[in-house]
Coordinates of C-alpha atoms in Angstrom, one line a residue:
X1 CA 58.6 97.8 115.5
X2 CA 59.8 101.1 117.1
X3 CA 61.0 103.9 115.0
X4 CA 64.8 104.5 114.8
X5 CA 65.9 106.9 117.5
X6 CA 69.2 107.9 119.0
X7 CA 71.0 105.4 121.1
X8 CA 71.7 105.8 124.8
X9 CA 74.4 108.1 125.9
X10 CA 77.4 106.6 127.7
X11 CA 76.9 107.7 131.3
X12 CA 79.8 108.8 133.4
X13 CA 80.4 109.9 137.0
X14 CA 82.0 113.1 138.1
X15 CA 85.1 111.6 139.3
X16 CA 85.5 109.4 136.3
X17 CA 85.4 112.3 133.8
X18 CA 84.1 110.6 130.6
X19 CA 85.4 107.1 131.0
X20 CA 88.9 105.5 130.6
X21 CA 89.1 105.9 126.9
X22 CA 88.6 109.7 127.2
X23 CA 91.2 109.8 130.0
X24 CA 93.6 108.0 127.6
X25 CA 92.8 110.6 124.9
X26 CA 93.6 113.5 127.2
X27 CA 96.9 112.0 128.2
X28 CA 97.8 111.3 124.6
X29 CA 96.9 114.8 123.6
X30 CA 99.2 116.2 126.4
X31 CA 102.0 114.0 125.4
X32 CA 101.9 115.4 121.9
X33 CA 101.9 119.0 123.1
X34 CA 104.9 118.5 125.4
X35 CA 107.0 116.3 123.1
X36 CA 106.6 118.1 119.8
X37 CA 109.1 120.9 120.3
X38 CA 111.9 118.6 121.7
X39 CA 111.4 116.2 118.8
X40 CA 111.6 119.0 116.2
X41 CA 114.7 120.5 117.8
X42 CA 116.4 117.1 117.9
X43 CA 115.7 116.6 114.2
X44 CA 117.0 120.1 113.3
X45 CA 120.2 119.6 115.2
X46 CA 121.1 116.2 113.7
X47 CA 124.7 116.6 112.5
X48 CA 124.9 114.0 109.6
X49 CA 122.0 115.2 107.4
X50 CA 121.8 118.0 104.9
X51 CA 119.8 121.1 106.1
X52 CA 116.8 120.4 103.8
X53 CA 116.5 116.8 105.2
X54 CA 116.7 118.0 108.8
X55 CA 114.0 120.5 108.2
X56 CA 111.9 117.9 106.4
X57 CA 112.5 115.4 109.3
X58 CA 111.4 118.1 111.9
X59 CA 108.2 118.7 110.0
X60 CA 107.6 115.0 109.6
X61 CA 108.1 114.5 113.3
X62 CA 105.7 117.4 114.0
X63 CA 103.0 116.0 111.7
X64 CA 103.3 112.3 112.7
X65 CA 103.4 113.0 116.5
X66 CA 100.4 115.3 116.4
X67 CA 98.4 113.1 114.1
X68 CA 99.0 110.1 116.4
X69 CA 98.3 112.1 119.6
X70 CA 95.5 114.2 118.0
X71 CA 96.6 117.2 120.1
X72 CA 94.8 119.5 117.6
X73 CA 92.6 118.5 114.8
X74 CA 94.3 116.4 112.1
X75 CA 93.5 118.9 109.3
X76 CA 94.9 121.8 111.5
X77 CA 98.1 119.8 112.0
X78 CA 98.4 119.3 108.3
X79 CA 98.0 123.0 107.5
X80 CA 100.6 124.0 110.1
X81 CA 103.0 121.3 108.8
X82 CA 102.8 122.5 105.2
X83 CA 103.5 126.1 106.4
X84 CA 106.5 124.9 108.3
X85 CA 108.0 123.3 105.2
X86 CA 108.3 126.8 103.7
X87 CA 109.4 128.6 106.9
X88 CA 112.1 126.0 107.5
X89 CA 113.4 126.3 104.0
X90 CA 112.6 122.7 103.0
X91 CA 111.1 124.0 99.7
X92 CA 109.9 127.2 98.0
X93 CA 106.2 128.1 98.3
X94 CA 105.6 127.0 94.7
X95 CA 107.1 123.7 95.4
X96 CA 105.4 123.1 98.7
X97 CA 101.9 124.3 97.7
X98 CA 102.0 122.9 94.2
X99 CA 100.6 119.5 95.4
X100 CA 97.3 121.2 95.9
X101 CA 97.0 121.3 92.1
X102 CA 97.3 117.5 91.9
X103 CA 94.4 115.7 90.1
X104 CA 94.0 113.6 93.3
X105 CA 92.8 116.7 95.2
X106 CA 90.1 117.4 92.6
X107 CA 89.2 113.7 92.5
X108 CA 88.3 114.0 96.2
X109 CA 86.4 117.2 95.7
X110 CA 84.4 115.7 92.9
X111 CA 83.7 112.4 94.7
X112 CA 82.6 114.4 97.8
X113 CA 80.1 116.4 95.6
X114 CA 78.6 113.2 94.2
X115 CA 78.3 111.7 97.7
X116 CA 76.8 115.0 99.0
X117 CA 74.1 114.9 96.3
X118 CA 73.3 111.3 97.2
X119 CA 72.7 112.3 100.8
X120 CA 70.7 115.4 100.0
X121 CA 68.2 113.5 97.9
X122 CA 68.2 110.4 100.1
X123 CA 69.4 108.0 97.4
X124 CA 71.7 106.2 99.9
X125 CA 68.9 105.7 102.4
X126 CA 66.6 104.4 99.7
X127 CA 69.2 101.9 98.7
X128 CA 69.8 100.7 102.2
X129 CA 66.1 100.2 103.0
X130 CA 65.6 98.4 99.7
X131 CA 68.1 95.8 100.5
X132 CA 66.9 95.4 104.1
X133 CA 63.3 94.9 102.9
X134 CA 64.3 91.9 100.7
X135 CA 62.4 88.6 101.5
X136 CA 63.9 86.5 104.3
X137 CA 66.1 89.2 105.9
X138 CA 64.2 91.3 108.4
X139 CA 62.8 88.5 110.6
X140 CA 66.2 86.9 111.5
X141 CA 68.9 88.4 113.7
X142 CA 71.7 86.8 111.8
X143 CA 70.4 87.8 108.4
X144 CA 69.6 91.3 109.5
X145 CA 73.1 91.8 110.9
X146 CA 74.5 90.3 107.7
X147 CA 72.3 92.6 105.6
X148 CA 73.5 95.7 107.5
X149 CA 77.0 94.6 106.9
X150 CA 76.5 94.0 103.2
X151 CA 74.6 97.3 102.8
X152 CA 77.4 99.2 104.7
X153 CA 80.0 97.5 102.4
X154 CA 78.1 98.4 99.2
X155 CA 77.3 102.0 100.3
X156 CA 81.0 102.6 101.4
X157 CA 81.9 102.0 97.7
X158 CA 79.7 105.0 96.8
X159 CA 80.1 107.4 99.7
X160 CA 82.6 107.7 102.5
X161 CA 82.7 105.1 105.3
X162 CA 81.9 107.6 107.9
X163 CA 78.8 108.8 106.0
X164 CA 77.7 105.2 105.5
X165 CA 78.0 104.5 109.2
X166 CA 76.2 107.7 110.2
X167 CA 73.3 106.9 107.8
X168 CA 72.8 103.4 108.8
X169 CA 73.2 104.0 112.6
X170 CA 69.7 105.4 113.3
X171 CA 68.1 102.5 111.3
X172 CA 70.2 100.0 113.3
X173 CA 69.3 101.6 116.6
X174 CA 65.6 101.1 115.8
X175 CA 66.2 97.4 115.2
X176 CA 68.4 97.1 118.3
X177 CA 65.7 98.6 120.5
X178 CA 63.0 96.3 119.2
X179 CA 65.1 93.2 119.5
X180 CA 66.3 94.4 122.9
X181 CA 62.8 94.5 124.2
X182 CA 62.2 90.9 122.9
X183 CA 65.4 89.7 124.6
X184 CA 64.5 91.3 127.9
X185 CA 61.1 89.5 127.7
X186 CA 62.8 86.2 127.2
X187 CA 65.8 86.8 129.5
X188 CA 64.8 88.9 132.6
X189 CA 68.4 89.0 133.7
X190 CA 69.2 91.3 130.7
X191 CA 68.5 94.8 132.0
X192 CA 69.2 97.0 129.0
X193 CA 69.6 96.9 125.2
X194 CA 73.4 96.4 125.4
X195 CA 73.2 92.8 124.2
X196 CA 75.3 90.6 122.1
X197 CA 73.0 91.2 119.2
X198 CA 73.3 95.0 119.6
X199 CA 77.1 94.7 119.5
X200 CA 77.0 92.4 116.5
X201 CA 74.7 94.7 114.5
X202 CA 76.6 97.8 115.3
X203 CA 80.0 96.3 114.5
X204 CA 78.5 94.8 111.3
X205 CA 77.8 98.5 110.2
X206 CA 81.3 99.6 111.2
X207 CA 83.2 96.7 109.7
X208 CA 81.1 96.6 106.6
X209 CA 81.8 100.3 105.9
X210 CA 85.5 99.7 106.5
X211 CA 85.7 96.7 104.2
X212 CA 83.8 98.4 101.4
X213 CA 86.0 101.5 101.5
X214 CA 89.0 99.5 100.3
X215 CA 87.4 98.4 97.0
X216 CA 88.5 101.2 94.8
X217 CA 91.3 103.9 95.1
X218 CA 88.7 106.6 95.5
X219 CA 86.2 105.1 97.9
X220 CA 88.3 105.8 101.0
X221 CA 90.3 108.9 101.8
X222 CA 93.1 106.7 103.1
X223 CA 93.2 105.0 99.6
X224 CA 93.4 108.4 97.9
X225 CA 96.2 109.6 100.1
X226 CA 98.2 106.3 99.7
X227 CA 97.8 106.2 95.9
X228 CA 98.6 109.9 95.6
X229 CA 101.7 109.4 97.8
X230 CA 102.9 106.6 95.5
X231 CA 102.4 108.8 92.5
X232 CA 104.2 111.7 94.0
X233 CA 107.2 109.5 95.0
X234 CA 107.4 107.3 91.9
X235 CA 105.7 109.2 89.2
X236 CA 103.3 106.3 88.5
X237 CA 99.6 106.0 89.4
X238 CA 98.4 102.5 90.3
X239 CA 95.8 101.7 87.6
X240 CA 92.2 101.3 88.7
X241 CA 91.9 97.9 87.0
X242 CA 94.9 96.6 88.9
X243 CA 93.6 97.9 92.2
X244 CA 90.2 96.3 91.6
X245 CA 91.9 93.0 90.7
X246 CA 93.6 92.9 94.1
X247 CA 90.9 94.5 96.2
X248 CA 87.7 92.7 94.9
X249 CA 88.7 89.2 96.1
X250 CA 90.1 90.7 99.3
X251 CA 86.9 92.6 100.1
X252 CA 84.7 89.5 99.4
X253 CA 86.8 87.2 101.6
X254 CA 87.4 89.8 104.3
X255 CA 83.6 90.4 104.5
X256 CA 83.0 86.7 105.1
X257 CA 85.8 86.6 107.7
X258 CA 84.6 89.7 109.5
X259 CA 81.0 88.5 109.7
X260 CA 82.1 85.0 110.9
X261 CA 84.1 86.7 113.6
X262 CA 81.2 88.8 114.7
X263 CA 78.9 85.8 114.9
X264 CA 81.3 83.6 116.8
X265 CA 82.2 86.3 119.4
X266 CA 78.8 88.0 119.7
X267 CA 76.2 85.3 119.2
X268 CA 72.8 86.9 119.5
X269 CA 70.4 85.9 122.3
X270 CA 67.5 85.3 119.9
X271 CA 67.2 84.3 116.3
X272 CA 63.9 85.9 115.4
X273 CA 62.8 89.6 115.0
X274 CA 59.0 89.7 115.1
X275 CA 57.7 92.3 112.6
X276 CA 61.2 93.1 111.3
X277 CA 60.4 92.4 107.6
X278 CA 57.2 94.5 107.8
X279 CA 59.1 97.4 109.4
X280 CA 61.7 97.6 106.6
X281 CA 59.2 97.2 103.9
X282 CA 57.0 100.0 105.4
X283 CA 60.0 102.3 105.8
X284 CA 61.0 101.7 102.2
X285 CA 57.4 102.1 100.9
X286 CA 57.1 105.4 102.8
X287 CA 59.8 106.9 100.6
X288 CA 57.5 106.8 97.6
X289 CA 58.6 106.9 94.0
X290 CA 62.1 108.0 93.2
X291 CA 62.3 111.7 92.9
X292 CA 63.7 113.6 89.9
X293 CA 66.7 114.6 91.9
X294 CA 67.4 111.0 92.9
X295 CA 67.2 109.9 89.3
X296 CA 69.6 112.7 88.2
X297 CA 72.1 111.7 90.8
X298 CA 71.9 108.0 89.9
X299 CA 72.5 108.7 86.2
X300 CA 75.4 111.0 86.9
X301 CA 76.9 108.5 89.1
X302 CA 76.6 105.7 86.5
X303 CA 78.1 107.9 83.8
X304 CA 81.0 108.8 86.1
X305 CA 81.7 105.1 86.8
X306 CA 81.6 104.2 83.1
X307 CA 84.1 107.1 82.3
X308 CA 86.4 105.9 85.1
X309 CA 86.4 102.3 84.2
X310 CA 86.2 102.1 80.3
X311 CA 89.6 103.7 79.5
X312 CA 91.5 101.4 81.8
X313 CA 89.5 98.4 80.7
X314 CA 90.0 99.1 77.0
X315 CA 93.7 99.6 77.6
X316 CA 93.9 96.4 79.6
X317 CA 92.4 94.2 77.0
X318 CA 94.5 95.8 74.2
X319 CA 91.7 97.5 72.3
X320 CA 93.4 100.9 72.2
X321 CA 96.2 101.4 69.6
X322 CA 98.8 104.0 70.5
X323 CA 99.0 107.3 68.5
X324 CA 95.3 107.1 67.5
X325 CA 92.6 109.6 68.1
X326 CA 90.9 107.2 70.5
X327 CA 94.1 106.8 72.5
X328 CA 94.5 110.6 72.7
X329 CA 90.9 111.2 73.9
X330 CA 91.1 108.4 76.5
X331 CA 94.4 109.8 77.8
X332 CA 92.5 113.0 78.7
X333 CA 89.9 111.1 80.8
X334 CA 91.7 111.8 84.1
X335 CA 89.7 110.5 87.1
X336 CA 89.7 113.9 88.8
X337 CA 88.7 115.8 85.7
X338 CA 85.9 113.3 84.9
X339 CA 84.3 113.4 88.4
X340 CA 84.5 117.2 88.7
X341 CA 82.9 117.6 85.3
X342 CA 80.1 115.1 85.9
X343 CA 79.4 116.3 89.4
X344 CA 79.3 119.8 88.0
X345 CA 76.4 118.8 85.8
X346 CA 74.3 118.4 89.0
X347 CA 74.4 122.2 89.4
X348 CA 72.6 122.5 86.0
X349 CA 70.1 119.6 86.2
X350 CA 66.7 120.7 87.5
X351 CA 65.2 118.7 90.4
X352 CA 61.7 120.2 90.3
X353 CA 60.1 123.3 91.9
X354 CA 62.7 125.6 90.6
X355 CA 65.5 123.8 92.4
X356 CA 68.7 122.4 90.9
X357 CA 69.9 118.9 91.7
X358 CA 72.8 120.3 93.7
X359 CA 73.1 123.8 95.1
X360 CA 76.2 125.5 96.3
X361 CA 75.0 125.8 100.0
X362 CA 74.7 121.9 99.9
X363 CA 78.0 121.5 98.1
X364 CA 79.9 123.8 100.4
X365 CA 79.1 121.3 103.3
X366 CA 81.5 118.7 102.0
X367 CA 84.5 117.8 104.3
X368 CA 87.0 120.5 103.3
X369 CA 89.2 119.5 106.1
X370 CA 89.8 116.1 104.4
X371 CA 90.6 117.9 101.1
X372 CA 93.2 119.8 103.0
X373 CA 94.5 116.6 104.5
X374 CA 94.8 115.0 101.1
X375 CA 96.8 117.9 99.7
X376 CA 99.2 118.0 102.6
X377 CA 99.7 114.2 102.5
X378 CA 100.7 114.5 98.8
X379 CA 103.0 117.4 99.7
X380 CA 104.8 115.4 102.4
X381 CA 105.4 112.5 100.0
X382 CA 106.7 114.9 97.3
X383 CA 109.0 116.8 99.6
X384 CA 110.4 113.6 101.2
X385 CA 111.4 112.5 97.7
X386 CA 112.8 115.8 96.6
X387 CA 114.9 116.4 99.7
X388 CA 116.2 112.8 99.6
X389 CA 114.9 112.1 103.2
X390 CA 112.8 109.2 101.8
X391 CA 115.9 107.4 100.6
X392 CA 117.8 108.1 103.8
X393 CA 114.9 106.8 106.0
X394 CA 114.3 103.8 103.8
X395 CA 117.9 102.7 103.9
X396 CA 118.1 103.3 107.7
X397 CA 114.9 101.2 108.4
X398 CA 116.0 98.5 106.1
X399 CA 119.3 98.3 107.9
X400 CA 117.8 98.2 111.4
X401 CA 115.0 95.8 110.7
X402 CA 116.9 93.4 108.4
X403 CA 114.1 93.5 105.8
X404 CA 115.4 91.9 102.7
X405 CA 112.5 90.5 100.7
X406 CA 109.2 91.5 99.2
X407 CA 107.1 89.3 101.5
X408 CA 108.9 90.4 104.7
X409 CA 108.6 94.1 103.7
X410 CA 104.9 93.7 103.0
X411 CA 104.4 92.0 106.4
X412 CA 106.2 94.9 108.1
X413 CA 104.0 97.4 106.1
X414 CA 100.8 95.6 107.1
X415 CA 101.6 95.3 110.8
X416 CA 102.9 98.9 111.0
X417 CA 100.0 100.4 109.2
X418 CA 97.5 98.3 111.3
X419 CA 99.2 99.2 114.6
X420 CA 99.3 103.0 113.8
X421 CA 95.7 102.9 112.7
X422 CA 94.6 101.4 116.0
X423 CA 95.6 104.6 117.9
X424 CA 94.9 107.2 115.3
X425 CA 92.9 107.5 112.1
X426 CA 93.4 105.3 109.1
X427 CA 94.1 108.3 106.9
X428 CA 96.9 109.4 109.2
X429 CA 98.3 105.8 109.3
X430 CA 98.4 105.5 105.5
X431 CA 99.9 109.0 105.2
X432 CA 102.7 108.0 107.6
X433 CA 103.5 104.4 106.5
X434 CA 103.4 104.7 102.7
X435 CA 106.2 107.4 102.4
X436 CA 108.3 105.1 104.6
X437 CA 107.7 101.8 102.8
X438 CA 108.3 103.1 99.3
X439 CA 112.0 104.1 99.9
X440 CA 112.6 100.9 101.9
X441 CA 111.5 98.9 98.8
X442 CA 113.9 100.9 96.7
X443 CA 116.7 100.4 99.2
X444 CA 116.4 96.6 99.2
X445 CA 115.9 96.4 95.5
X446 CA 112.2 95.4 95.2
X447 CA 109.4 97.2 93.3
X448 CA 107.6 99.6 95.7
X449 CA 104.0 99.2 94.4
X450 CA 103.1 96.0 96.1
X451 CA 104.5 97.0 99.5
X452 CA 102.6 100.3 99.2
X453 CA 99.4 98.5 98.5
X454 CA 100.1 96.3 101.6
X455 CA 100.6 99.5 103.7
X456 CA 97.3 101.0 102.4
X457 CA 95.3 97.9 103.1
X458 CA 96.9 97.5 106.5
X459 CA 96.2 101.1 107.4
X460 CA 92.6 100.6 106.6
X461 CA 92.3 97.4 108.6
X462 CA 92.5 98.6 112.3
X463 CA 89.3 97.4 114.1
X464 CA 90.1 97.3 117.8
X465 CA 89.3 100.8 119.2
X466 CA 86.8 103.6 118.6
X467 CA 89.6 105.8 117.3
X468 CA 90.8 103.2 114.8
X469 CA 88.3 104.3 112.1
X470 CA 85.5 106.9 111.9
X471 CA 82.8 104.1 111.6
X472 CA 84.1 102.5 114.8
X473 CA 83.8 105.8 116.6
X474 CA 80.3 106.4 115.3
X475 CA 78.9 103.0 116.4
X476 CA 80.7 103.2 119.7
X477 CA 79.0 106.5 120.3
X478 CA 75.7 104.7 120.1
X479 CA 76.3 103.2 123.6
X480 CA 75.5 99.7 122.4
X481 CA 79.1 98.5 121.9
X482 CA 81.0 97.7 125.2
X483 CA 84.7 98.6 124.8
X484 CA 85.8 95.1 125.9
X485 CA 83.7 93.5 123.2
X486 CA 85.0 95.9 120.5
X487 CA 88.6 95.2 121.5
X488 CA 88.1 91.4 121.7
X489 CA 86.4 91.2 118.4
X490 CA 88.8 93.6 116.8
X491 CA 91.9 91.6 117.9
X492 CA 90.6 88.5 116.3
X493 CA 89.5 90.4 113.1
X494 CA 93.0 92.1 112.8
X495 CA 94.9 88.8 113.2
X496 CA 92.6 87.2 110.5
X497 CA 93.1 90.1 108.2
X498 CA 96.9 90.1 108.0
X499 CA 97.3 86.9 105.9
X500 CA 94.4 88.0 103.7
X501 CA 96.3 91.3 102.9
X502 CA 99.4 89.4 102.1
X503 CA 97.6 87.1 99.8
X504 CA 95.9 90.0 98.0
X505 CA 98.9 92.1 97.6
X506 CA 101.9 89.8 97.3
X507 CA 99.9 86.9 95.8
X508 CA 97.5 88.6 93.3
X509 CA 99.8 91.6 92.9
X510 CA 102.7 89.4 91.8
X511 CA 100.4 87.4 89.6
X512 CA 99.1 90.4 87.6
X513 CA 102.6 91.8 87.4
X514 CA 102.0 95.0 89.4
X515 CA 105.2 97.0 89.0
X516 CA 106.7 100.2 87.9
X517 CA 106.9 100.4 84.1

C-alpha cells in the first residue's frame, strides 16, 4: 500500500482563474467592500433608535457583512469591529474590552494548549492509526470509510475539527491512491483517483470531524462562542451535563445518518482493499512505544476531563450540599481556570532529553486569531444587551416573521444558522444567529436557552460547500471531492439534520427542563 502523500492539486486554465468557486469568492469579497460603508451609514442615520443602538447596529452590520463576504480575514474584521464600538461611542473602552477577561476566552486558550501538546507529541496520530488497525477494518472500503468517520468524530472531541481533518487527510490520501489504483485496474474507464470511494472517504473525514465537534461546549469554537454569547446576554452558563445530555444522542444518531447518506450517494466501486489491514498495522507499529511526552499529555488530558465533569455531575445527582466546604471548593472549579492550570503543568513536566512536555515556541503557535474571534463575539453579545439593541431586533424579527412558539423559533434558528454557515464559517454563523435568537425568545415569552442551542447546532451543521466548515475546505483541497458531489451529498445531509436538531433541542431540552433559573 502506498505511503500517504499529498493529493492532486485542482488544475485550472488561465481564462478560468481558479474555478467557479473562487470566482464566487472574489465577487463576494468585492460586494462586502462596496456595501459596508452604505450599510453602516444607513444604520447610523436611522431616526427612531437611540444613538447607542444606532452605533451598535452599524458595527453589527460591518461585522456580519464582512464575516459573510470574507472581504478581509474574519479575525481582522472582529478586531476592527471591537475598535469601532469604542470610536462610535457604543461603550467605554473598559466596557468593550472587558469581555476579553471572560473565563470563556481562557477556556479556549487552555484547550488550544492541550490540543497543541497532543499534536506535538503525535498522540492524535497514534490514536487514529490504532483504531484503523483494528481487525476487520482496513480490508473493506465501507468499514475503512466508517472507521475514518468514527476516528474523526472522536478526535474532534479532543482537538479542533480543522486539526482533526488536517491530521487525517494524508492518511486518507494514501488509502485513496491505493484503492484508486485497484479501481482503475478493474474499471479501465476510470482515468484518475477521483472516484466515488475517494469522495466518500474524504467526506467521512469532514463530516465526522463536524459531528464530533458538537459533543461538548468546548470541542468546537462555534460552541464556545454560542455558549459564551448566551452567558453574556442572560447571565447563565449552559451546564456541561445538560449540554452532553442533548448532544450525545444527537451526535450518535447524526453520525449514523451522515454515514448512511455518504454510502447511498457515493457507493464505492469496489468493496475490498488488498493489504489495507497490514498497512495500518505497520504504520501503527512504526510509532513504537508511547513516549514520555505522550503519556504526560494523556494523563493531563484525563485529569482535565475529570475536573470538568465531576463538579457538574455531583451537583446533578444531588451529592453537593450548599454552604459546605465541598460546595465552596467545587464552585471554584471554573472550566477556564481548570484547563489553563492543567495545561500549564505541561510546561513543568519533563519529556526526556532535557525537554519539557510543552515549550513556549510550540504553545505560541496556537490559533490566536480564533482567541480574538471568541473575545469579540462575546463583546458583541454583551453590547447588544447593554444598549438594548438585542431587545429591539428581537421584537422586530418576531413581529415580521410571526414566530410565536418555541418549536417555530427553534426551526427558524436552525434554518437560519445552517443557511448562513453554508456561505461563511460556522463560527461566524453562530456568532450572528445566537445574539438574534435570544432576544426573539424573550420577546415572544419563551425561555431562550433551547432556541440558542438550536442555533448553535444549526450553525455547526452546514455541509454543502467548501466554505461551510474548515474540514470541508480541507478535504475539498485534496482534489478528490468534486464540487457537485459535495453539494449533492450536503443537501441531503442538511435536510436530514434539521429534524434531528429539533428532536435534540426541543425534545430532550424540554425533557430535562433546560431553562433559566
